[in-house]
Amino acid sequence: MLDRKRTNDDRRKPAVQTPKRILIVNCYMDDLRVPIRRKTKIPQSMTAVFLAGLFSARNCDITLYSELYSGPLEDERLLSGTDMLVMTGVNTAFDRMLHLTAYVKSKNSKAVVVAGGSAIRALPEYSKKFFDYCCTGDIEQLADVIEDAFGRTYVSETFKETGWAVPRFDLVPWMTIMAYIESSRNCYFRCSYCSLTAENGKYQPYDIGYLRAQFVALGSRRMVHFLDNNFASPDRQFILDRFELLQELHEAGYFRRWGAEVTSDFFLNDGNLKQAYDCGCLALFCGVESFDRKSLLHFRKYQNTTLPQVEIIRKCLDAGITFLYGIVLDITNRRISELKAELDFIVGNSDITLPAFVTLAIPLLKTPYFYDCLAQKRFLPNVKLRDLDGTTITVKPLDSMTQAVQFVQDFQTLRGYKARIMRHMKNFYKKYRSVLSWDRMGFAQYCAFHLCTPKLATLGTDLGRIFGNGYGKYTRTYIGSTEVLDAVYKPAFRLDSKYESYFKPTMLTDKHGNLSETLQPDLLMN
Ligand code: SF4
């Protein structure tokens, strides 16, 4: 049985210090460019929850906030009196970090502001101008920051004893549909468009004891999802150890179903699927990205060329596990006619699930794809960092811009494909109803619904808010150079004029499409 006592750290001891008020925010900008909440989006970000595990529960009063789940943070009460603001987020969230810094510093000029995440790792020099601490390492770096800013008593006792940042699930409001856990970090592949490739971090399987501690902190849940970038592992023993633990926890009632993000090498060993199913696996997400071999080679996604992708998907479904994946459309290297043919192939093949999402290839900062676009002068003029969101054209397409815009606009809701998607759902149901349980089938079909309405499907009960917040009042151009700015670029309340520049978008390119001068020291360092 699990030792529940081990997870209770310093929270039981009496506080001896004046608690520090800590605000940890997952910063986010929505594709719709209006201030909305994505309450039913899967997955939700959990970095803030792990970061909270580095603070002393006894000496810190911690608030977690996810802009993905709760919408833009503009609550003056929450932003006031903060001793330390910790922010995390992807490339597009960088400007939100600037906004929140301005808000918090205006309320308390002595507040310590800490920023981390992929944009900070890519732009460490530029970031120093705005934030007190710029974290370019792993999450544990925050413990050094806390010690430096406040002293060691404010660092979690559990972390000091074990080196583990045990996530503060007790503080998180956004684990409603599903609970999240992590068993490894980084990835051992190097796909050309992936931010992990840009960061070149080493794949790190976690200690099994740490994984157990996360489950114990979580308690009993119906559905748990592993947020690992790569749940597969070249270390066979590590996979077996995790399955053994999952089996034990499944039998002990810690969860009923689980899911994970794997890479295609996971499917090379047939035993993996059987073991996963036996301990309650509901769904596996694997980055297919394309069914076109040339594109996979171009993405440097060599691992996806070992077995035919359709065969992998069938194998997974026949093992009784839902297979989920995304499709990446690279309009800089493929003709729109080819991309449409690929979408035709997908919706016409009921042997496979439909993708969970379709996105443009994004030249994320410091990835090989980013440098290719730069070397080939493909970036459009006046592109903002915020535009790197997968729904905005930031690089020159092979076809005309007019055709590209129409294509991007159509694939947001798969216009022209809906009847075929319905047919696919019906045929898929007939084919797999005997092998997929009702919840696994339901999850697969949810993805089809999501594909037709990717924006609305994740809004849940929040549907009405989008119209009250500006959606429909402007027309998107889908081109980075001319795209409308989000409403959050207008301060939510009166601020000192010295923060005016914090609300200007960070420009990635200048009016000629060259890298903006301010970002050159960071991005041309390689
Ligand atoms: S396999 Fe996935 S996580 Fe790993 S580098 Fe490629 S895209 Fe990134």
Coordinates of C-alpha atoms and ligand atoms in Angstrom, one line a residue:
M1 CA 0.0 0.0 0.0
L2 CA 1.0 3.6 -0.4
D3 CA 2.5 5.6 2.4
R4 CA 0.3 8.6 2.5
K5 CA 2.1 10.3 5.4
R6 CA 5.2 10.8 3.4
T7 CA 3.7 13.5 1.2
N8 CA 2.7 15.8 4.0
D9 CA 5.6 18.2 4.3
D10 CA 6.0 21.3 6.2
R11 CA 2.3 22.2 6.1
R12 CA 1.7 20.6 9.5
K13 CA 4.3 22.7 11.4
P14 CA 3.3 26.1 12.8
A15 CA 4.2 29.1 10.7
V16 CA 7.1 31.1 12.1
Q17 CA 7.3 33.8 9.4
T18 CA 5.0 36.4 8.0
P19 CA 3.7 34.4 5.0
K20 CA 4.8 35.7 1.6
R21 CA 2.0 36.1 -0.9
I22 CA 2.8 34.2 -4.1
L23 CA 0.9 34.4 -7.3
I24 CA 1.8 31.8 -10.0
V25 CA 0.3 32.3 -13.4
N26 CA 0.1 30.2 -16.5
C27 CA 0.0 33.0 -19.1
Y28 CA -2.0 32.5 -22.3
M29 CA -3.3 34.2 -25.4
D30 CA -6.2 32.6 -27.2
D31 CA -6.3 31.9 -30.9
L32 CA -9.6 33.7 -31.1
R33 CA -7.8 36.9 -29.9
V34 CA -10.6 37.6 -27.5
P35 CA -10.4 37.3 -23.7
I36 CA -12.2 33.9 -23.2
R37 CA -11.8 30.9 -21.0
R38 CA -11.1 27.4 -22.2
K39 CA -12.6 25.4 -19.4
T40 CA -13.0 22.1 -21.1
K41 CA -9.7 22.1 -23.1
I42 CA -7.6 19.0 -22.8
P43 CA -4.9 19.1 -21.7
Q44 CA -4.6 22.0 -19.3
S45 CA -1.2 23.4 -18.3
M46 CA 0.2 22.1 -15.0
T47 CA 3.6 23.9 -14.8
A48 CA 2.2 26.4 -12.3
V49 CA 1.1 23.5 -10.1
F50 CA 4.6 21.9 -10.1
L51 CA 6.2 25.3 -9.5
A52 CA 4.0 25.8 -6.4
G53 CA 5.5 22.6 -5.0
L54 CA 8.8 24.5 -4.6
F55 CA 7.4 27.0 -2.1
S56 CA 7.1 26.3 1.6
A57 CA 3.5 25.6 2.3
R58 CA 3.9 26.9 5.8
N59 CA 5.5 30.2 5.0
C60 CA 3.9 31.1 1.7
D61 CA 0.3 31.9 0.8
I62 CA 0.1 30.7 -2.8
T63 CA -2.5 31.4 -5.4
L64 CA -2.5 29.6 -8.7
Y65 CA -4.1 31.1 -11.8
S66 CA -4.4 29.7 -15.4
E67 CA -5.4 32.2 -18.1
L68 CA -6.2 29.2 -20.3
Y69 CA -8.8 28.0 -17.8
S70 CA -9.9 31.3 -16.2
G71 CA -9.3 33.9 -18.9
P72 CA -7.0 36.9 -18.8
L73 CA -5.9 37.9 -15.3
E74 CA -7.2 41.4 -14.7
D75 CA -8.5 41.1 -11.1
E76 CA -7.0 44.1 -9.3
R77 CA -7.5 42.4 -5.9
L78 CA -5.5 39.4 -6.9
L79 CA -2.8 41.5 -8.5
S80 CA -2.4 43.7 -5.4
G81 CA -0.2 42.9 -2.5
T82 CA 1.7 40.1 -4.2
D83 CA 5.2 39.6 -2.9
M84 CA 6.3 37.4 -5.8
L85 CA 4.7 36.9 -9.2
V86 CA 5.9 33.7 -11.0
M87 CA 4.9 33.4 -14.7
T88 CA 5.2 30.6 -17.2
G89 CA 3.9 30.1 -20.7
V90 CA 4.8 29.3 -24.3
N91 CA 6.2 31.7 -27.0
T92 CA 2.9 33.5 -27.6
A93 CA 2.5 34.2 -23.9
F94 CA 5.5 36.5 -23.7
D95 CA 3.5 39.7 -24.1
R96 CA 1.1 38.5 -21.4
M97 CA 4.0 38.2 -19.0
L98 CA 4.8 41.9 -19.8
H99 CA 1.2 42.9 -19.1
L100 CA 1.1 41.1 -15.8
T101 CA 4.4 42.5 -14.7
A102 CA 3.1 46.0 -15.3
Y103 CA 0.0 45.2 -13.3
V104 CA 1.8 43.7 -10.3
K105 CA 4.6 46.3 -10.2
S106 CA 2.1 49.1 -10.4
K107 CA 0.3 47.7 -7.3
N108 CA 3.5 46.9 -5.4
S109 CA 6.8 48.2 -6.8
K110 CA 8.7 45.9 -4.5
A111 CA 7.1 42.8 -5.8
V112 CA 9.6 40.3 -7.2
V113 CA 8.7 39.2 -10.8
V114 CA 10.0 35.8 -12.0
A115 CA 9.5 34.6 -15.6
G116 CA 10.1 31.2 -17.2
G117 CA 9.0 29.0 -20.1
S118 CA 10.0 28.6 -23.7
A119 CA 10.0 32.3 -24.7
I120 CA 12.2 33.2 -21.7
R121 CA 14.6 30.4 -22.6
A122 CA 14.8 31.6 -26.1
L123 CA 15.1 35.3 -25.2
P124 CA 17.1 35.5 -22.0
E125 CA 18.8 38.8 -22.7
Y126 CA 15.8 40.6 -23.9
S127 CA 13.7 39.3 -21.0
K128 CA 16.2 40.7 -18.5
K129 CA 14.9 44.2 -19.3
F130 CA 11.5 43.4 -17.8
F131 CA 11.7 40.7 -15.2
D132 CA 13.7 40.5 -11.9
Y133 CA 14.5 36.8 -12.5
C134 CA 14.5 35.1 -15.9
C135 CA 14.6 31.3 -15.4
T136 CA 16.2 29.5 -18.3
G137 CA 16.6 26.1 -16.6
D138 CA 14.3 23.4 -15.3
I139 CA 11.5 24.2 -12.8
E140 CA 13.7 23.4 -9.9
Q141 CA 15.7 26.7 -10.6
L142 CA 12.8 28.5 -8.9
A143 CA 14.0 27.1 -5.6
D144 CA 17.3 29.1 -6.0
V145 CA 15.2 32.2 -6.9
I146 CA 13.0 31.8 -3.8
E147 CA 16.1 31.4 -1.6
D148 CA 17.8 34.4 -3.2
A149 CA 14.8 36.6 -2.9
F150 CA 13.3 35.6 0.5
G151 CA 15.7 33.1 2.1
R152 CA 15.7 29.3 2.4
T153 CA 12.8 29.1 4.9
Y154 CA 10.5 29.9 2.0
V155 CA 11.6 26.9 0.0
S156 CA 9.5 23.7 0.4
E157 CA 10.8 21.3 3.1
T158 CA 9.9 18.3 0.8
F159 CA 12.0 19.8 -1.9
K160 CA 14.9 20.4 0.4
E161 CA 14.7 16.8 1.7
T162 CA 14.0 14.9 -1.6
G163 CA 14.7 17.3 -4.5
W164 CA 11.1 16.7 -5.6
A165 CA 8.7 19.5 -6.5
V166 CA 5.6 17.7 -5.4
P167 CA 2.7 19.4 -7.3
R168 CA 0.2 21.3 -5.2
F169 CA -2.9 19.6 -6.5
D170 CA -4.8 21.0 -3.4
L171 CA -4.5 24.5 -4.9
V172 CA -5.5 23.9 -8.5
P173 CA -9.0 24.9 -9.7
W174 CA -8.6 23.6 -13.2
M175 CA -8.4 19.8 -12.8
T176 CA -12.1 19.3 -13.3
I177 CA -12.5 16.8 -16.2
M178 CA -9.1 15.2 -15.8
A179 CA -6.1 15.1 -13.4
Y180 CA -2.6 15.5 -14.7
I181 CA 0.7 14.0 -13.7
E182 CA 4.2 13.8 -15.1
S183 CA 6.7 10.9 -15.2
S184 CA 9.5 12.3 -17.4
R185 CA 10.6 15.6 -19.0
N186 CA 12.0 16.6 -22.4
C187 CA 12.3 14.2 -25.4
Y188 CA 15.0 12.1 -27.1
F189 CA 13.9 13.0 -30.6
R190 CA 14.7 16.3 -32.3
C191 CA 11.8 17.3 -34.6
S192 CA 12.6 20.4 -36.6
Y193 CA 9.6 22.5 -35.4
C194 CA 9.5 21.5 -31.7
S195 CA 10.4 23.9 -28.9
L196 CA 12.1 21.0 -27.1
T197 CA 14.5 20.7 -30.0
A198 CA 15.3 24.4 -29.6
E199 CA 16.1 23.9 -25.9
N200 CA 18.1 20.7 -26.5
G201 CA 17.2 19.4 -23.0
K202 CA 18.1 15.9 -22.0
Y203 CA 15.3 13.3 -21.7
Q204 CA 14.9 12.7 -18.0
P205 CA 12.8 9.8 -16.7
Y206 CA 11.6 10.7 -13.1
D207 CA 12.4 8.6 -10.1
I208 CA 9.5 6.1 -9.6
G209 CA 9.3 7.3 -6.0
Y210 CA 8.6 10.9 -7.3
L211 CA 5.9 9.5 -9.6
R212 CA 4.3 7.7 -6.6
A213 CA 4.5 10.8 -4.5
Q214 CA 2.5 12.7 -7.3
F215 CA -0.2 10.1 -7.3
V216 CA -0.5 10.1 -3.5
A217 CA -0.7 13.9 -3.5
L218 CA -3.4 13.6 -6.1
G219 CA -5.6 11.1 -4.3
S220 CA -8.3 9.1 -6.0
R221 CA -9.3 10.3 -9.5
R222 CA -11.4 8.9 -12.3
M223 CA -9.1 10.0 -15.1
V224 CA -5.4 10.8 -15.1
H225 CA -3.3 12.0 -18.0
F226 CA 0.5 11.9 -18.2
L227 CA 1.7 15.3 -19.4
D228 CA 5.1 13.9 -20.4
N229 CA 6.3 15.2 -23.8
N230 CA 7.3 11.6 -24.4
F231 CA 5.9 8.8 -22.2
A232 CA 7.8 6.2 -24.3
S233 CA 11.4 5.7 -23.3
P234 CA 14.5 4.1 -24.7
D235 CA 15.0 2.6 -21.3
R236 CA 12.9 -0.6 -21.3
Q237 CA 13.2 -1.0 -17.6
F238 CA 11.7 2.5 -17.0
I239 CA 8.6 1.6 -19.0
L240 CA 8.2 -1.7 -17.1
D241 CA 8.6 0.1 -13.7
R242 CA 5.9 2.6 -14.7
F243 CA 3.5 -0.1 -15.8
E244 CA 4.1 -2.0 -12.6
L245 CA 3.3 1.1 -10.5
L246 CA 0.3 1.9 -12.7
Q247 CA -1.0 -1.6 -12.2
E248 CA -0.7 -1.3 -8.4
L249 CA -2.3 2.1 -8.4
H250 CA -5.1 1.0 -10.7
E251 CA -5.9 -1.9 -8.4
A252 CA -5.7 0.3 -5.3
G253 CA -8.4 2.6 -6.9
Y254 CA -6.2 5.6 -7.5
F255 CA -7.6 6.0 -11.0
R256 CA -9.9 4.2 -13.4
R257 CA -8.4 5.4 -16.7
W258 CA -5.3 7.0 -17.8
G259 CA -3.8 8.5 -21.0
A260 CA -0.4 9.6 -22.1
E261 CA 1.6 11.3 -24.9
V262 CA 3.9 8.8 -26.6
T263 CA 6.1 8.7 -29.6
S264 CA 5.8 6.1 -32.4
D265 CA 8.6 4.0 -31.0
F266 CA 6.3 3.0 -28.2
F267 CA 4.3 0.9 -30.7
L268 CA 7.3 -1.1 -31.9
N269 CA 6.9 -3.3 -28.9
D270 CA 3.5 -5.0 -29.0
G271 CA 3.8 -5.8 -25.2
N272 CA 3.5 -2.1 -24.4
L273 CA -0.1 -1.9 -25.7
K274 CA -1.2 -4.9 -23.9
Q275 CA 0.3 -3.8 -20.6
A276 CA -1.1 -0.3 -21.1
Y277 CA -4.6 -1.7 -21.6
D278 CA -4.4 -4.0 -18.7
C279 CA -3.7 -1.2 -16.3
G280 CA -6.6 1.0 -17.6
C281 CA -5.2 3.0 -20.5
L282 CA -8.0 5.0 -22.2
A283 CA -6.1 6.9 -24.9
L284 CA -2.6 7.5 -26.3
F285 CA -1.7 10.7 -28.1
C286 CA 1.1 10.4 -30.7
G287 CA 2.4 13.2 -32.9
V288 CA 1.6 11.8 -36.4
E289 CA 1.9 15.3 -37.9
S290 CA 1.6 14.0 -41.5
F291 CA 0.9 10.9 -43.5
D292 CA 3.3 12.1 -46.2
R293 CA 6.8 10.6 -45.9
K294 CA 8.5 13.6 -47.5
S295 CA 6.9 15.9 -44.9
L296 CA 8.0 13.7 -42.1
L297 CA 11.6 13.8 -43.3
H298 CA 11.3 17.5 -43.7
F299 CA 10.1 17.7 -40.1
R300 CA 13.0 15.5 -39.1
K301 CA 10.4 13.2 -37.7
Y302 CA 12.4 10.1 -38.7
Q303 CA 10.8 7.9 -35.9
N304 CA 7.5 8.1 -37.7
T305 CA 8.9 6.6 -40.9
T306 CA 9.8 3.2 -39.3
L307 CA 6.3 1.7 -39.4
P308 CA 3.4 2.9 -41.6
Q309 CA 1.4 5.4 -39.5
V310 CA -2.0 3.9 -40.5
E311 CA -0.7 0.5 -39.3
I312 CA 0.3 2.0 -35.9
I313 CA -3.1 3.6 -35.4
R314 CA -5.0 0.4 -36.3
K315 CA -2.8 -1.6 -34.0
C316 CA -3.5 0.7 -31.1
L317 CA -7.3 0.7 -31.8
D318 CA -7.4 -3.1 -32.1
A319 CA -5.7 -3.3 -28.7
G320 CA -8.7 -1.5 -27.3
I321 CA -7.0 1.9 -26.8
T322 CA -8.1 5.2 -28.4
F323 CA -5.4 6.7 -30.7
L324 CA -5.2 10.5 -30.8
Y325 CA -2.9 12.7 -32.9
G326 CA -2.5 16.1 -34.5
I327 CA -1.8 17.2 -38.1
V328 CA 0.7 19.9 -39.0
L329 CA 0.2 21.7 -42.2
D330 CA 3.4 23.2 -43.7
I331 CA 2.3 25.8 -46.3
T332 CA 5.9 26.8 -46.9
N333 CA 7.0 23.5 -48.2
R334 CA 3.8 21.9 -49.6
R335 CA 1.2 23.0 -52.1
I336 CA -2.3 23.6 -50.7
S337 CA -3.6 21.0 -53.2
E338 CA -1.3 18.4 -51.5
L339 CA -2.5 19.4 -48.0
K340 CA -6.1 19.2 -49.1
A341 CA -5.5 15.7 -50.6
E342 CA -4.0 14.7 -47.2
L343 CA -7.1 15.9 -45.4
D344 CA -9.2 14.1 -47.9
F345 CA -7.3 10.9 -47.2
I346 CA -7.8 11.3 -43.4
V347 CA -11.5 11.9 -43.4
G348 CA -12.0 9.2 -46.0
N349 CA -10.3 6.5 -44.0
S350 CA -12.5 5.1 -41.2
D351 CA -9.7 2.6 -40.1
I352 CA -8.1 5.6 -38.3
T353 CA -9.3 8.1 -35.8
L354 CA -9.7 11.7 -36.9
P355 CA -7.0 14.1 -35.7
A356 CA -7.6 15.9 -32.4
F357 CA -6.3 19.1 -34.0
V358 CA -5.0 20.6 -37.2
T359 CA -2.4 23.4 -37.1
L360 CA 0.0 25.3 -39.3
A361 CA 3.6 24.5 -38.9
I362 CA 4.9 27.2 -36.5
P363 CA 8.4 28.6 -36.7
L364 CA 8.9 28.6 -32.9
L365 CA 11.9 30.5 -31.6
K366 CA 15.3 28.9 -32.0
T367 CA 13.9 25.7 -33.7
P368 CA 15.7 24.4 -36.8
Y369 CA 12.5 25.3 -38.7
F370 CA 12.7 28.9 -37.4
Y371 CA 16.3 29.2 -38.6
D372 CA 15.4 27.6 -42.0
C373 CA 12.7 30.3 -42.5
L374 CA 15.1 33.0 -41.4
A375 CA 17.9 31.8 -43.8
Q376 CA 15.5 31.5 -46.7
K377 CA 14.0 34.9 -45.9
R378 CA 10.5 33.5 -45.6
F379 CA 9.3 35.5 -42.7
L380 CA 6.6 38.1 -43.5
P381 CA 7.1 41.7 -42.4
N382 CA 5.8 43.0 -39.1
V383 CA 5.2 39.7 -37.5
K384 CA 4.6 39.7 -33.8
L385 CA 5.8 37.1 -31.3
R386 CA 2.1 36.7 -30.5
D387 CA 1.4 35.5 -34.1
L388 CA 3.2 32.2 -33.6
D389 CA 0.0 30.5 -32.7
G390 CA -0.6 28.0 -35.5
T391 CA -3.7 29.8 -36.9
T392 CA -1.8 32.9 -38.3
I393 CA 0.4 32.9 -41.4
T394 CA 3.8 34.2 -40.4
V395 CA 5.9 32.9 -43.3
K396 CA 5.6 33.1 -47.1
P397 CA 3.4 30.2 -48.5
L398 CA 4.3 28.3 -51.7
D399 CA 0.9 29.2 -53.1
S400 CA -0.5 32.8 -53.3
M401 CA -1.4 34.5 -50.1
T402 CA -5.0 34.7 -51.1
Q403 CA -5.2 30.9 -51.5
A404 CA -3.3 30.4 -48.2
V405 CA -5.6 32.7 -46.3
Q406 CA -8.7 30.9 -47.6
F407 CA -7.1 27.5 -46.7
V408 CA -6.2 28.6 -43.2
Q409 CA -9.6 30.1 -42.6
D410 CA -11.3 26.9 -43.9
F411 CA -9.3 24.4 -41.8
Q412 CA -10.2 26.2 -38.6
T413 CA -13.5 24.5 -38.7
L414 CA -12.8 22.0 -41.6
R415 CA -15.3 23.8 -43.8
G416 CA -16.3 21.5 -46.7
Y417 CA -15.4 18.4 -44.7
K418 CA -18.3 18.2 -42.2
A419 CA -20.5 15.7 -44.1
R420 CA -17.5 13.4 -44.7
I421 CA -16.6 13.7 -41.0
M422 CA -20.1 12.6 -40.0
R423 CA -19.7 9.7 -42.4
H424 CA -16.3 8.9 -40.9
M425 CA -17.8 8.9 -37.3
K426 CA -20.5 6.5 -38.3
N427 CA -18.2 4.1 -40.1
F428 CA -15.5 4.3 -37.4
Y429 CA -18.2 3.4 -34.8
K430 CA -19.3 0.4 -36.8
K431 CA -15.7 -0.8 -37.3
Y432 CA -14.4 -0.5 -33.7
R433 CA -17.5 -0.8 -31.5
S434 CA -16.6 -4.3 -30.5
V435 CA -13.1 -3.5 -29.4
L436 CA -13.4 0.0 -27.9
S437 CA -15.3 0.4 -24.7
W438 CA -18.0 3.1 -24.5
D439 CA -15.6 5.7 -22.9
R440 CA -12.8 5.0 -25.4
M441 CA -15.2 5.3 -28.3
G442 CA -16.7 8.4 -26.8
F443 CA -13.3 10.0 -26.5
A444 CA -12.5 9.2 -30.1
Q445 CA -15.8 10.6 -31.3
Y446 CA -15.3 13.8 -29.2
C447 CA -12.2 14.5 -31.3
A448 CA -14.3 14.4 -34.4
F449 CA -16.6 16.9 -32.9
H450 CA -13.7 19.0 -31.8
L451 CA -12.3 18.9 -35.3
C452 CA -15.4 20.6 -36.8
T453 CA -15.7 23.1 -34.0
P454 CA -12.2 23.4 -32.4
K455 CA -13.0 26.8 -30.9
L456 CA -16.5 26.1 -29.6
A457 CA -15.8 22.5 -28.4
T458 CA -13.4 23.7 -25.7
L459 CA -15.4 26.5 -24.4
G460 CA -18.0 24.4 -22.5
T461 CA -20.3 26.5 -20.4
D462 CA -18.4 29.6 -21.4
L463 CA -19.8 29.8 -24.9
G464 CA -21.8 33.0 -24.4
R465 CA -18.7 35.0 -23.2
I466 CA -17.0 35.0 -26.6
F467 CA -19.6 37.2 -28.2
G468 CA -19.6 39.6 -25.3
N469 CA -15.9 39.9 -25.6
G470 CA -15.5 41.1 -29.1
Y471 CA -15.6 38.0 -31.2
G472 CA -17.5 38.8 -34.4
K473 CA -16.8 42.5 -34.1
Y474 CA -13.6 42.2 -36.2
T475 CA -12.5 40.2 -39.1
R476 CA -9.3 38.2 -38.8
T477 CA -6.9 38.5 -41.7
Y478 CA -5.0 35.3 -40.7
I479 CA -1.8 37.1 -41.8
G480 CA 0.8 38.1 -39.1
S481 CA 1.6 41.4 -40.8
T482 CA -2.0 42.7 -40.6
E483 CA -3.7 40.6 -37.9
V484 CA -5.7 42.3 -35.2
L485 CA -4.2 42.7 -31.7
D486 CA -5.9 41.0 -28.8
A487 CA -8.1 43.0 -26.5
V488 CA -5.6 42.4 -23.6
Y489 CA -3.1 44.8 -25.2
K490 CA -5.3 47.5 -23.7
P491 CA -4.5 47.9 -20.0
A492 CA -7.4 46.7 -17.8
F493 CA -6.9 49.6 -15.4
R494 CA -5.0 52.8 -15.1
L495 CA -1.2 52.4 -14.9
D496 CA 1.9 54.6 -14.6
S497 CA 3.0 55.8 -18.0
K498 CA 6.3 54.1 -17.6
Y499 CA 4.5 50.8 -18.3
E500 CA 3.1 52.0 -21.7
S501 CA 5.8 50.1 -23.6
Y502 CA 4.8 46.8 -21.8
F503 CA 1.5 46.9 -23.8
K504 CA 3.2 47.2 -27.2
P505 CA 3.5 43.8 -29.0
T506 CA 6.9 42.2 -29.1
M507 CA 7.9 42.4 -32.8
L508 CA 9.6 39.3 -34.3
T509 CA 10.3 40.9 -37.7
D510 CA 10.7 44.4 -39.0
K511 CA 8.9 46.0 -42.0
H512 CA 11.2 44.2 -44.4
G513 CA 10.7 40.7 -42.8
N514 CA 14.1 40.7 -41.2
L515 CA 14.5 39.7 -37.6
S516 CA 13.7 42.7 -35.4
E517 CA 16.8 44.4 -34.0
T518 CA 15.8 44.0 -30.3
L519 CA 15.6 40.2 -30.6
Q520 CA 18.8 39.7 -32.6
P521 CA 21.2 39.3 -29.7
D522 CA 19.2 36.4 -28.4
L523 CA 18.2 34.8 -31.7
L524 CA 21.3 35.2 -33.7
M525 CA 23.6 33.9 -30.9
N526 CA 23.7 30.3 -32.2
Ligands
SF4_1 S1 8.7 13.7 -30.7 FE1 7.3 15.2 -30.0 S2 8.2 16.0 -28.2 FE2 9.8 14.9 -29.2 S3 10.9 16.4 -30.4 FE3 9.4 15.5 -31.7 S4 7.6 16.9 -31.5 FE4 9.0 17.3 -29.8

